[in-house]
Coordinates of C-alpha atoms in Angstrom, one line a residue:
M1 CA 0.0 -0.1 -0.1
E2 CA 1.4 3.3 -1.1
K3 CA 0.4 6.7 0.8
I4 CA 1.3 10.3 0.6
I5 CA 0.9 12.8 3.4
K6 CA 0.4 16.1 1.8
N7 CA 0.0 20.2 3.1
G8 CA 1.3 19.2 6.8
M9 CA 3.7 21.2 8.8
V10 CA 6.9 18.9 9.2
Y11 CA 9.1 18.7 12.2
D12 CA 11.9 16.5 11.7
P13 CA 15.1 17.9 13.5
L14 CA 17.4 14.9 12.4
N15 CA 16.7 16.3 8.7
N16 CA 16.7 19.7 9.7
I17 CA 13.2 20.4 8.8
D18 CA 11.6 23.0 11.1
G19 CA 7.8 23.4 10.2
E20 CA 8.3 23.1 6.4
K21 CA 5.2 22.2 4.3
K22 CA 6.3 18.9 2.9
D23 CA 5.1 15.7 1.2
I24 CA 5.7 12.4 2.9
C25 CA 5.7 9.4 0.7
I26 CA 5.2 5.9 2.2
K27 CA 5.7 2.5 0.5
D28 CA 5.9 -1.1 2.2
G29 CA 6.1 0.4 5.7
K30 CA 9.1 2.9 4.9
I31 CA 9.4 6.4 3.9
V32 CA 10.3 6.9 0.4
D33 CA 11.4 9.5 -2.2
S34 CA 8.1 9.2 -4.2
V35 CA 5.0 7.0 -4.9
S36 CA 2.6 6.4 -7.8
D37 CA -0.2 8.6 -8.6
D38 CA -2.4 5.7 -7.3
A39 CA -1.2 6.4 -3.6
E40 CA -3.6 7.1 -1.0
V41 CA -3.6 10.8 -0.1
I42 CA -3.8 11.9 3.5
D43 CA -4.5 15.6 3.8
A44 CA -2.6 17.2 6.8
S45 CA -3.6 20.7 6.1
G46 CA -3.4 23.0 9.4
K47 CA -1.7 20.1 11.1
I48 CA 1.6 19.3 12.4
V49 CA 3.6 16.1 11.1
M50 CA 6.2 14.5 13.4
P51 CA 8.1 11.0 13.4
G52 CA 6.5 8.5 15.8
G53 CA 7.3 9.3 19.7
V54 CA 10.2 7.3 21.2
D55 CA 10.2 6.7 24.8
P56 CA 13.9 6.0 25.9
H57 CA 13.1 4.9 29.6
T58 CA 9.6 3.7 30.8
H59 CA 8.4 0.9 33.0
I60 CA 5.7 -1.1 31.1
A61 CA 6.6 -4.9 31.4
G62 CA 8.0 -7.4 33.8
A63 CA 7.9 -8.4 37.4
K64 CA 7.8 -5.3 39.3
V65 CA 5.3 -3.8 36.7
N66 CA 2.9 -6.7 37.4
V67 CA 3.3 -6.2 41.2
G68 CA 2.3 -2.5 40.8
R69 CA -0.9 -3.8 38.9
M70 CA -1.8 -6.3 41.3
Y71 CA -1.5 -4.7 44.7
R72 CA -3.0 -1.3 43.5
P73 CA -6.7 -2.0 42.9
E74 CA -7.4 1.7 43.7
D75 CA -5.2 2.6 40.8
S76 CA -7.2 0.4 38.3
K77 CA -10.3 2.2 38.9
K78 CA -9.0 5.6 37.7
D79 CA -8.5 4.5 34.1
V80 CA -10.5 2.0 32.2
E81 CA -10.6 0.9 28.9
A82 CA -13.9 -1.0 27.6
C83 CA -13.7 -4.0 25.0
G84 CA -14.6 -2.8 21.4
A85 CA -16.2 -4.3 18.7
D86 CA -13.0 -3.7 16.6
G87 CA -11.2 -6.1 18.6
K88 CA -9.9 -3.8 21.3
R89 CA -9.2 -5.4 24.5
C90 CA -10.4 -4.4 27.9
G91 CA -7.9 -2.9 30.2
S92 CA -7.5 -0.7 33.2
G93 CA -4.8 1.3 35.2
F94 CA -3.9 5.0 35.6
S95 CA -0.2 4.9 36.6
V96 CA 0.2 1.1 35.6
P97 CA -2.0 0.4 32.7
S98 CA -2.4 -3.3 31.8
T99 CA -0.6 -4.7 28.8
F100 CA -3.0 -4.0 26.0
M101 CA -3.9 -0.7 27.5
T102 CA -0.4 0.4 27.6
G103 CA 0.0 0.1 23.9
Y104 CA -3.4 1.9 23.3
R105 CA -2.4 4.8 25.5
Y106 CA 0.8 5.3 24.0
A107 CA -0.2 5.1 20.3
Q108 CA -3.1 7.6 21.2
M109 CA -0.3 10.2 21.9
G110 CA 1.6 9.4 18.8
Y111 CA 4.2 7.2 20.3
T112 CA 5.4 4.1 18.6
T113 CA 8.5 3.0 20.4
A114 CA 8.9 2.5 24.3
M115 CA 11.8 0.8 26.0
E116 CA 11.3 -1.1 29.3
A117 CA 14.2 0.2 31.3
A118 CA 14.8 -2.4 34.0
M119 CA 14.5 -6.2 33.5
P120 CA 15.9 -8.6 35.9
P121 CA 17.8 -11.2 33.8
L122 CA 16.2 -14.1 35.6
L123 CA 12.6 -12.8 35.0
A124 CA 13.2 -11.9 31.3
R125 CA 10.9 -14.4 29.7
H126 CA 8.0 -13.0 31.6
T127 CA 8.9 -9.3 30.2
H128 CA 8.8 -10.8 26.8
E129 CA 5.5 -12.5 27.3
E130 CA 4.2 -9.1 28.4
F131 CA 5.7 -7.3 25.4
H132 CA 3.6 -9.9 23.3
D133 CA 0.5 -8.4 24.7
T134 CA 1.3 -4.8 24.3
P135 CA 0.1 -4.0 20.8
I136 CA 1.6 -1.3 18.3
L137 CA 4.8 -0.3 20.1
D138 CA 8.2 -1.4 19.0
H139 CA 10.3 -2.2 22.4
A140 CA 13.3 -3.3 23.9
A141 CA 14.2 -4.3 27.4
F142 CA 17.3 -3.4 29.3
P143 CA 18.7 -6.0 31.5
L144 CA 20.1 -5.0 34.9
F145 CA 23.8 -5.4 35.6
G146 CA 24.7 -2.9 38.5
N147 CA 24.4 -5.6 41.4
N148 CA 25.2 -8.6 39.5
W149 CA 27.5 -11.0 41.2
F150 CA 29.2 -12.1 38.1
V151 CA 29.7 -8.6 37.2
M152 CA 31.1 -7.5 40.7
E153 CA 33.4 -10.4 40.8
Y154 CA 34.9 -9.7 37.2
L155 CA 35.3 -6.0 37.9
K156 CA 36.9 -6.6 41.5
D157 CA 39.5 -8.6 39.6
K158 CA 39.6 -5.9 36.8
D159 CA 38.9 -8.3 34.4
I160 CA 37.0 -6.3 31.6
D161 CA 37.5 -9.1 28.7
S162 CA 35.5 -11.6 31.0
C163 CA 32.9 -9.2 32.1
A164 CA 32.5 -8.3 28.4
A165 CA 32.1 -11.8 27.6
Y166 CA 29.6 -12.4 30.6
A167 CA 27.6 -9.4 29.3
S168 CA 27.5 -10.5 25.7
W169 CA 26.0 -13.9 27.0
L170 CA 23.6 -12.3 29.3
L171 CA 22.3 -10.0 26.8
K172 CA 21.8 -12.6 24.1
A173 CA 20.2 -15.1 26.7
T174 CA 17.7 -12.5 28.0
K175 CA 17.2 -10.9 24.4
G176 CA 18.3 -7.7 26.1
Y177 CA 19.3 -4.4 24.6
T178 CA 21.8 -2.7 26.7
I179 CA 23.6 -2.5 29.9
K180 CA 21.4 -1.0 32.8
I181 CA 23.0 0.2 36.0
V182 CA 20.7 0.8 39.0
N183 CA 22.3 2.1 42.3
P184 CA 25.4 0.2 41.5
G185 CA 26.4 -1.8 44.6
G186 CA 23.5 -0.3 46.6
T187 CA 20.9 -2.9 46.0
E188 CA 23.4 -5.9 46.6
A189 CA 24.1 -4.0 50.0
W190 CA 20.3 -4.0 50.7
G191 CA 20.2 -7.7 50.7
W192 CA 22.5 -7.5 53.9
G193 CA 20.2 -4.7 55.2
G194 CA 22.1 -1.6 54.0
N195 CA 23.0 0.5 51.1
V196 CA 26.0 2.3 49.5
H197 CA 26.4 6.0 49.5
G198 CA 28.1 8.0 47.1
I199 CA 30.6 6.3 44.4
N200 CA 33.3 5.2 46.7
D201 CA 31.4 3.3 49.4
P202 CA 32.4 -0.5 48.7
T203 CA 29.7 -3.1 48.4
P204 CA 29.7 -5.7 51.2
Y205 CA 31.4 -9.0 50.4
F206 CA 32.4 -7.8 46.9
D207 CA 34.4 -5.1 48.1
V208 CA 33.9 -3.3 44.7
T209 CA 32.7 0.4 44.7
P210 CA 30.0 2.0 42.7
A211 CA 32.6 3.9 40.9
E212 CA 34.4 0.8 39.6
I213 CA 31.1 -0.7 38.6
I214 CA 30.0 2.4 36.6
K215 CA 33.4 2.9 34.8
G216 CA 34.0 -0.9 34.2
L217 CA 30.6 -1.4 32.5
A218 CA 31.2 1.8 30.4
E219 CA 34.2 0.0 29.3
V220 CA 32.5 -3.2 28.7
N221 CA 29.7 -1.5 26.9
E222 CA 32.2 0.1 24.3
K223 CA 34.1 -3.0 23.9
L224 CA 31.0 -4.8 23.0
Q225 CA 30.3 -1.7 20.5
L226 CA 26.6 -1.8 21.8
P227 CA 24.1 0.8 20.1
H228 CA 23.2 2.3 23.4
S229 CA 25.5 3.6 25.9
I230 CA 25.4 2.4 29.6
H231 CA 21.9 3.5 31.0
L232 CA 22.7 4.8 34.5
H233 CA 20.5 5.2 37.5
C234 CA 23.0 6.9 39.9
N235 CA 23.5 6.2 43.8
D236 CA 21.6 8.3 46.4
L237 CA 18.5 8.7 44.4
G238 CA 16.0 11.1 46.3
H239 CA 18.3 12.2 49.0
P240 CA 19.1 15.9 49.7
G241 CA 22.7 16.7 48.7
N242 CA 22.8 13.9 46.1
Y243 CA 23.8 16.1 43.3
E244 CA 27.4 15.8 44.2
T245 CA 27.0 12.1 43.9
T246 CA 25.4 12.7 40.4
L247 CA 28.1 14.9 39.2
A248 CA 31.0 12.4 40.5
S249 CA 29.1 9.7 38.6
F250 CA 28.7 11.7 35.4
D251 CA 32.5 12.3 35.3
L252 CA 33.5 8.4 35.6
P253 CA 33.2 7.4 31.7
K254 CA 34.3 10.8 30.5
G255 CA 37.4 9.7 29.0
I256 CA 36.0 6.7 27.3
K257 CA 35.4 6.9 23.5
A258 CA 32.0 6.0 21.8
N259 CA 32.4 2.9 19.8
P260 CA 28.9 1.8 18.5
A261 CA 28.9 -0.8 15.7
T262 CA 25.6 0.6 14.6
G263 CA 23.9 4.0 14.7
A264 CA 25.0 7.4 15.4
R265 CA 25.4 7.7 19.1
D266 CA 28.5 9.8 19.9
T267 CA 28.1 9.6 23.9
V268 CA 29.2 7.2 26.4
L269 CA 26.5 7.8 29.2
Y270 CA 22.7 7.9 29.4
A271 CA 21.9 9.4 32.9
T272 CA 18.3 8.8 33.7
H273 CA 15.4 10.5 35.9
V274 CA 18.1 13.1 36.7
Q275 CA 15.3 15.1 38.6
F276 CA 15.5 12.7 41.6
H277 CA 19.4 13.2 41.6
S278 CA 19.4 16.9 41.4
Y279 CA 18.9 18.0 45.2
G280 CA 21.3 20.1 47.3
G281 CA 21.2 20.7 51.1
N282 CA 21.7 18.3 54.0
S283 CA 18.2 17.4 55.0
W284 CA 14.5 17.8 53.9
R285 CA 14.2 21.0 55.8
D286 CA 17.0 22.8 54.1
V287 CA 16.8 20.9 50.6
V288 CA 17.1 23.2 47.5
S289 CA 17.4 22.7 43.9
A290 CA 20.8 21.8 42.3
A291 CA 19.6 22.0 38.8
T292 CA 21.7 25.0 37.9
E293 CA 25.0 22.9 38.9
V294 CA 23.8 19.8 37.0
T295 CA 22.8 21.3 33.9
D296 CA 26.1 23.5 34.0
Y297 CA 28.0 20.3 34.0
I298 CA 25.9 18.9 31.0
N299 CA 26.1 22.1 29.0
K300 CA 29.7 21.9 29.3
N301 CA 30.3 18.2 28.6
D302 CA 29.4 16.0 25.3
H303 CA 29.7 12.6 26.5
I304 CA 26.2 12.5 28.3
V305 CA 22.5 12.5 27.3
F306 CA 19.8 12.3 30.1
D307 CA 16.3 12.2 30.7
V308 CA 14.4 14.2 33.2
G309 CA 11.8 12.1 35.1
Q310 CA 9.4 15.1 35.4
V311 CA 6.8 15.0 38.3
T312 CA 3.5 15.6 37.0
L313 CA 1.7 16.1 40.4
D314 CA -0.4 13.0 40.4
E315 CA -1.0 9.9 42.6
T316 CA 1.1 7.3 40.9
T317 CA 3.2 4.3 41.6
T318 CA 6.9 4.1 42.2
M319 CA 8.9 1.1 41.2
T320 CA 12.6 0.6 40.8
A321 CA 15.5 -1.8 41.2
D322 CA 16.8 0.3 43.8
G323 CA 15.3 -1.4 46.8
P324 CA 16.6 0.6 49.6
F325 CA 15.4 3.7 48.1
E326 CA 11.8 2.3 48.2
F327 CA 12.1 1.4 51.7
D328 CA 13.2 4.9 52.6
L329 CA 10.2 6.2 50.6
H330 CA 7.9 3.8 52.6
T331 CA 9.2 5.1 56.0
L332 CA 8.5 8.7 54.6
N333 CA 5.0 8.2 53.5
G334 CA 4.0 5.5 55.4
L335 CA 2.3 3.9 52.3
K336 CA 2.2 0.1 51.5
W337 CA 5.5 -1.3 50.6
A338 CA 6.6 -4.5 48.4
N339 CA 10.1 -5.6 48.1
C340 CA 11.9 -8.6 46.7
D341 CA 15.3 -9.8 45.9
V342 CA 16.0 -11.5 42.5
E343 CA 18.7 -14.3 43.5
M344 CA 22.1 -13.1 42.2
E345 CA 21.2 -10.2 40.1
T346 CA 19.1 -7.4 41.5
G347 CA 16.3 -6.4 43.6
S348 CA 13.2 -4.1 43.6
G349 CA 10.6 -2.3 45.4
V350 CA 7.2 -0.9 44.9
V351 CA 5.6 2.1 46.8
P352 CA 2.6 4.2 46.0
C353 CA 3.4 7.9 46.1
I354 CA 1.2 10.9 46.3
Y355 CA 3.0 14.1 44.5
A356 CA 0.6 16.7 45.7
A357 CA 0.7 20.3 43.9
K358 CA 0.4 21.8 47.6
A359 CA 3.1 19.6 49.2
P360 CA 6.3 21.3 49.7
V361 CA 8.6 18.5 48.4
S362 CA 6.5 17.7 45.5
A363 CA 6.2 21.3 44.4
M364 CA 10.0 21.6 44.4
Q365 CA 10.5 18.4 42.5
W366 CA 8.0 19.7 39.7
A367 CA 10.1 22.7 39.4
V368 CA 13.4 21.0 39.4
G369 CA 12.4 18.9 36.6
M370 CA 11.2 22.1 34.8
E371 CA 14.7 23.6 35.4
L372 CA 16.4 20.8 33.9
F373 CA 14.5 21.0 30.7
L374 CA 14.8 24.8 30.5
L375 CA 18.5 25.2 31.6
T376 CA 19.9 22.6 29.2
K377 CA 20.8 24.7 26.3
D378 CA 20.7 21.8 23.7
A379 CA 17.5 19.8 23.3
G380 CA 19.7 17.1 21.6
K381 CA 21.1 16.5 25.2
V382 CA 17.8 15.6 26.9
C383 CA 15.0 13.2 26.6
L384 CA 11.3 13.7 27.8
T385 CA 10.2 11.2 30.4
T386 CA 8.3 11.0 33.8
D387 CA 10.3 7.6 34.5
S388 CA 7.0 6.3 34.2
P389 CA 5.0 5.6 36.5
N390 CA 7.7 6.7 39.2
A391 CA 7.3 10.5 38.9
G392 CA 4.0 10.3 36.9
P393 CA 2.2 8.1 34.3
F394 CA 3.3 8.4 30.6
T395 CA 0.1 9.7 29.7
R396 CA 0.8 13.0 31.2
Y397 CA 3.5 13.5 28.3
P398 CA 1.2 16.1 26.7
R399 CA 0.9 18.1 29.7
V400 CA 4.6 18.3 30.2
I401 CA 5.0 19.3 26.7
A402 CA 2.5 22.3 27.4
W403 CA 4.2 23.3 30.4
L404 CA 7.6 23.6 28.3
M405 CA 5.8 25.4 25.4
S406 CA 4.0 27.9 27.6
N407 CA 5.8 30.0 30.4
Q408 CA 2.4 31.3 31.2
Y409 CA 1.2 27.8 32.0
R410 CA 4.2 27.5 34.3
N411 CA 3.5 30.7 35.8
D412 CA -0.3 29.8 36.3
M413 CA 1.0 26.8 38.0
L414 CA 3.3 28.8 40.3
D415 CA 0.6 31.6 41.1
E416 CA -2.4 29.1 41.7
K417 CA -1.5 25.7 42.5
L418 CA 1.9 25.0 43.8
H419 CA 3.3 25.2 47.3
S420 CA 5.7 28.3 47.7
W421 CA 8.7 25.9 47.7
A422 CA 8.6 25.8 44.1
H423 CA 9.5 29.7 44.2
R424 CA 11.8 29.5 47.2
K425 CA 14.0 26.5 46.5
T426 CA 14.2 26.7 42.9
S427 CA 14.9 29.4 40.1
I428 CA 11.9 28.4 37.9
A429 CA 10.1 31.6 38.2
A430 CA 13.0 33.5 36.8
I431 CA 13.2 31.2 33.7
D432 CA 11.1 32.5 30.7
R433 CA 12.5 30.0 27.9
E434 CA 9.8 28.4 25.7
Y435 CA 10.4 25.3 23.7
S436 CA 9.6 25.5 20.3
L437 CA 7.8 22.6 18.2
S438 CA 11.2 21.5 16.7
E439 CA 12.4 21.3 20.3
I440 CA 9.5 19.2 21.5
A441 CA 10.3 16.8 18.5
Q442 CA 14.0 16.5 19.5
I443 CA 13.1 15.5 23.1
T444 CA 10.4 13.1 22.3
R445 CA 11.7 11.9 18.9
S446 CA 15.3 12.5 17.3
T447 CA 17.2 12.8 20.5
P448 CA 16.0 9.3 21.9
A449 CA 16.3 7.8 18.7
K450 CA 19.9 8.7 18.3
V451 CA 21.1 7.9 21.8
L452 CA 19.5 4.3 21.3
G453 CA 21.4 3.8 18.3
L454 CA 18.2 3.6 16.3
S455 CA 18.2 6.7 14.4
D456 CA 18.7 5.0 10.8
T457 CA 15.0 4.0 11.1
K458 CA 13.6 6.0 14.2
G459 CA 12.8 9.5 15.1
H460 CA 13.0 11.1 11.6
L461 CA 11.1 11.2 8.4
G462 CA 14.0 10.8 6.0
V463 CA 14.2 8.1 3.1
G464 CA 14.6 4.9 4.6
A465 CA 13.1 5.5 8.0
D466 CA 10.2 3.2 9.3
A467 CA 6.8 5.0 8.4
D468 CA 6.1 5.8 11.9
I469 CA 4.4 9.1 11.7
S470 CA 2.1 11.1 14.0
I471 CA -0.1 14.1 12.8
Y472 CA -1.6 16.6 15.4
D473 CA -4.2 18.7 15.1
L474 CA -2.4 21.9 16.1
N475 CA -1.8 24.7 13.6
P476 CA 1.0 27.1 15.1
E477 CA 0.0 29.5 12.3
T478 CA -3.4 30.3 13.8
T479 CA -2.9 29.4 17.4
D480 CA -0.6 31.3 20.0
L481 CA 0.7 28.4 21.6
T482 CA 2.5 30.2 24.3
K483 CA -1.1 31.4 25.4
D484 CA -3.5 28.7 24.4
Y485 CA -1.4 26.0 26.3
M486 CA -4.6 23.7 26.8
A487 CA -4.9 23.4 23.0
I488 CA -1.3 21.9 22.9
E489 CA -2.1 19.3 25.6
A490 CA -5.4 18.4 23.8
A491 CA -3.5 17.9 20.6
F492 CA -0.6 15.7 22.1
E493 CA -3.1 13.7 24.1
K494 CA -5.2 12.3 21.2
A495 CA -3.3 12.3 17.8
S496 CA -5.2 13.0 14.6
L497 CA -3.7 10.2 12.9
V498 CA -0.9 7.8 13.7
L499 CA 0.9 5.4 11.2
K500 CA 3.0 2.3 12.6
D501 CA 5.1 0.8 9.6
G502 CA 2.9 2.7 7.3
E503 CA -0.5 1.1 8.5
T504 CA -3.2 3.3 10.3
A505 CA -3.1 2.5 14.1
V506 CA -4.9 5.7 15.4
M507 CA -7.6 8.0 13.7
D508 CA -9.0 11.0 15.5
G509 CA -7.6 10.0 18.9
N510 CA -8.8 6.4 18.8
V511 CA -7.0 3.0 18.3
V512 CA -8.3 1.6 15.2
N513 CA -5.8 -1.3 14.5
T514 CA -5.5 -3.6 17.5
A515 CA -3.7 -6.3 15.4
L516 CA -0.5 -4.3 15.0
R517 CA 2.4 -5.7 16.7
G518 CA 5.9 -4.2 17.3
R519 CA 9.4 -5.2 17.0
T520 CA 11.7 -6.6 19.8
Y521 CA 15.1 -5.0 19.4
W522 CA 17.9 -6.9 21.1
V523 CA 21.6 -7.2 20.6
N524 CA 23.5 -10.1 19.4
T525 CA 27.1 -9.6 20.2
Q526 CA 30.0 -11.9 19.7
V527 CA 33.2 -12.3 21.7
E528 CA 36.2 -14.5 20.9
K529 CA 35.0 -18.2 21.4
S530 CA 37.6 -19.4 23.9
L531 CA 37.0 -16.6 26.2
Y532 CA 33.4 -17.0 25.7
D533 CA 33.5 -20.7 26.4
E534 CA 35.6 -20.1 29.6
V535 CA 33.1 -17.5 30.9
L536 CA 30.1 -19.7 30.1
A537 CA 31.8 -22.8 32.1
D538 CA 32.2 -20.4 35.1
V539 CA 28.4 -19.1 34.8
E540 CA 27.2 -22.9 34.7
M541 CA 29.2 -23.9 37.7
K542 CA 27.6 -20.8 39.6
F543 CA 24.2 -21.8 38.4
K544 CA 24.5 -25.2 39.8
K545 CA 25.6 -23.7 43.0
Y546 CA 23.5 -20.5 43.7
Y547 CA 20.4 -20.6 41.2
S548 CA 17.1 -21.9 41.7
V549 CA 16.4 -22.7 38.0
N550 CA 18.6 -25.0 35.8
F551 CA 21.0 -23.3 33.4
Q552 CA 19.1 -24.6 30.5
N553 CA 15.7 -22.9 31.7
Y554 CA 17.4 -19.7 31.9
P555 CA 17.8 -18.2 28.2
V556 CA 14.8 -16.9 26.4
Q557 CA 14.0 -18.6 23.3
E558 CA 13.1 -17.0 19.9
E559 CA 9.6 -18.3 20.3
Y560 CA 8.9 -15.8 23.0
I561 CA 9.6 -12.8 20.7
N562 CA 6.8 -11.9 18.1
K563 CA 8.8 -9.9 15.8
S564 CA 12.6 -10.4 16.6
A565 CA 14.8 -7.4 15.6
P566 CA 18.3 -8.5 16.3
I567 CA 21.0 -5.9 16.2
K568 CA 24.2 -7.5 15.2
G569 CA 27.4 -7.1 17.2
V570 CA 31.2 -7.4 16.0
M571 CA 33.4 -10.2 17.0
L572 CA 36.2 -9.2 19.7

C-alpha cells in the first residue's frame, strides 16, 4: 500500500526540517522518495507532522510492573478501557496500565516505540511475554547489571574482557538491548540490610565500589560496541545533597570513547531520571534545587545525554530496582511497600506515592524537573520522560509538553496551584524560556532515537526510515501556542492520525488497528570463542551452586519474541 501525506507542517530535527510544508511518501512500511499516482492521499492541512514518538525510559512490562498492577486495585479504577467491537481488549490502570491498554495509550499520543528500562535477567521470559501482549509499540528491554554477582566479581578482579564476555552472553540469553545500572552496589548491599552512599562506598562482601562498577561497565559497553551507552540510575536517588554523587558519577566514563557498531551515538553515558538526582542541602528541611549545577555540567560536556523524570503532580506508583530507596520512601510516606530480591542479580521495590501540588517537596520536585529541561541549552542532550510511572504516568507527556512550551502555563501553576517551595527552593520563576515545536520533536523523537542507536530507522522522516508518523491537530500559524496551552495538551493527548510501519493505528484519537504488533530489539554480540567458553563454564558452575533454576531453563528462546529484530554486534 502506498500513501502520501500532503500539506502538513513537518517537524523533523534529524533532517533539519522545522515546520516546512512537505510531502511524506510511504511504501511497504518505509518512507520513500516518491509514490505512484494511485497512492492514498492523507491531507494534513493545518496540522503538524512528526515522526512517531520514542520513549527511551519507561516501565511497562515485567515482574515489578505486575506487582504494581496487582497490589493497587485503587489505581485500576482511575482509568478503564472498555472492550470494543473492533477487537480492542479491555484494560485498566492509571499509573500502571495493563498490557493491551499500555499499547493503546502510547499510540493515542503518537508514540510508536517504548523501552522497558529495567529487566531482571532471571525474569526476562515474563517480560517478553508481556511485550507480546502490548500492541503497536516497538520495544526493547534493558537487563540489570549493576548489582550482578558475576559483574562485581569480574570487576573486582579488573577483568574487563571476561566481564564483556559475560555481558555478551547475558544480553543474548535475555534478548536484552543494553547495560542497565541501578544504584550500583547499593541493591546488593540492601540484601545485607544496608546501602552504599556516594561512588566510593564498597559493596559488602564483593568489596567493589559504585565507581568501579560504573566505569568498568562503560568500558564493557564500548568494547562490545553496543548501540546504546550504559543506562545509569545513579546512587543516592531522592536524597538531599545527592547532586554531588550525581556529578561525580557523570564524570566517571568521560574519557571513554563512544564506539557503537551501529547507529550514530556519540555519547558514552545515558543518565536517567536526573530530577531525582539534582538536590542540594543536607536534609528535607534545607533541601534546595541543584539543577543549575547539574545542567552547567551537562552544557559543558558532550559525553552525556539524560532524561528528566518529570514529576506530574499525580498519585502514582513508584517502582525501581533501587530496593533501599523504596524502603526509604515507605518510611517517609507510610504507604504500603513491596520488596523482593532476584537471586544473584538485582532487587526491587514498589511503593505508591502522592505528588500533591500543595506539598512542599512535590512542588519543588516539579520545579527541579522544569529547570533541568529549560536550563539545558541543547535539546539534543535531553529526553522527555516521567520515569513512568515513578514521577507520573506516561499519559501526562502532553501536559509536560504544554508546560515546556508555555511560560504562562508554568506561571499559572506557580501562582495558583503549587506550594511556595517551588518559588523559594528553585529558580523556575525566573526562567522564561519556551520550547519550540522543533525542540519538542527533539526531546520526544530525534534525541531518544539517536542515543538508543536507532536513528537509521526511528525518530525521523527521511528516506529509509520506518513509516512511524504522527499527525496532530495543532496549527502554529493560527494558534498562539504560548498562551493557548490547553490546545497543546489536547492535541498531543489524542493524535489526529498515527501510522505504524505505514499502517493506520490511530484515527481521531482512537485506536483503530488492534492487530498491529511491534518489533523486539535486542543485541546479538559476539566475543572470542575460547574466552566465551571459559566464562560460560564459570556461569554454569555458579548456576548449579546458587540459582534456583537450571542453566538450560534460563535463556529466552526466539519463540517468545513476536517480531524479533536482533542488532548484530562485532567479533571481539
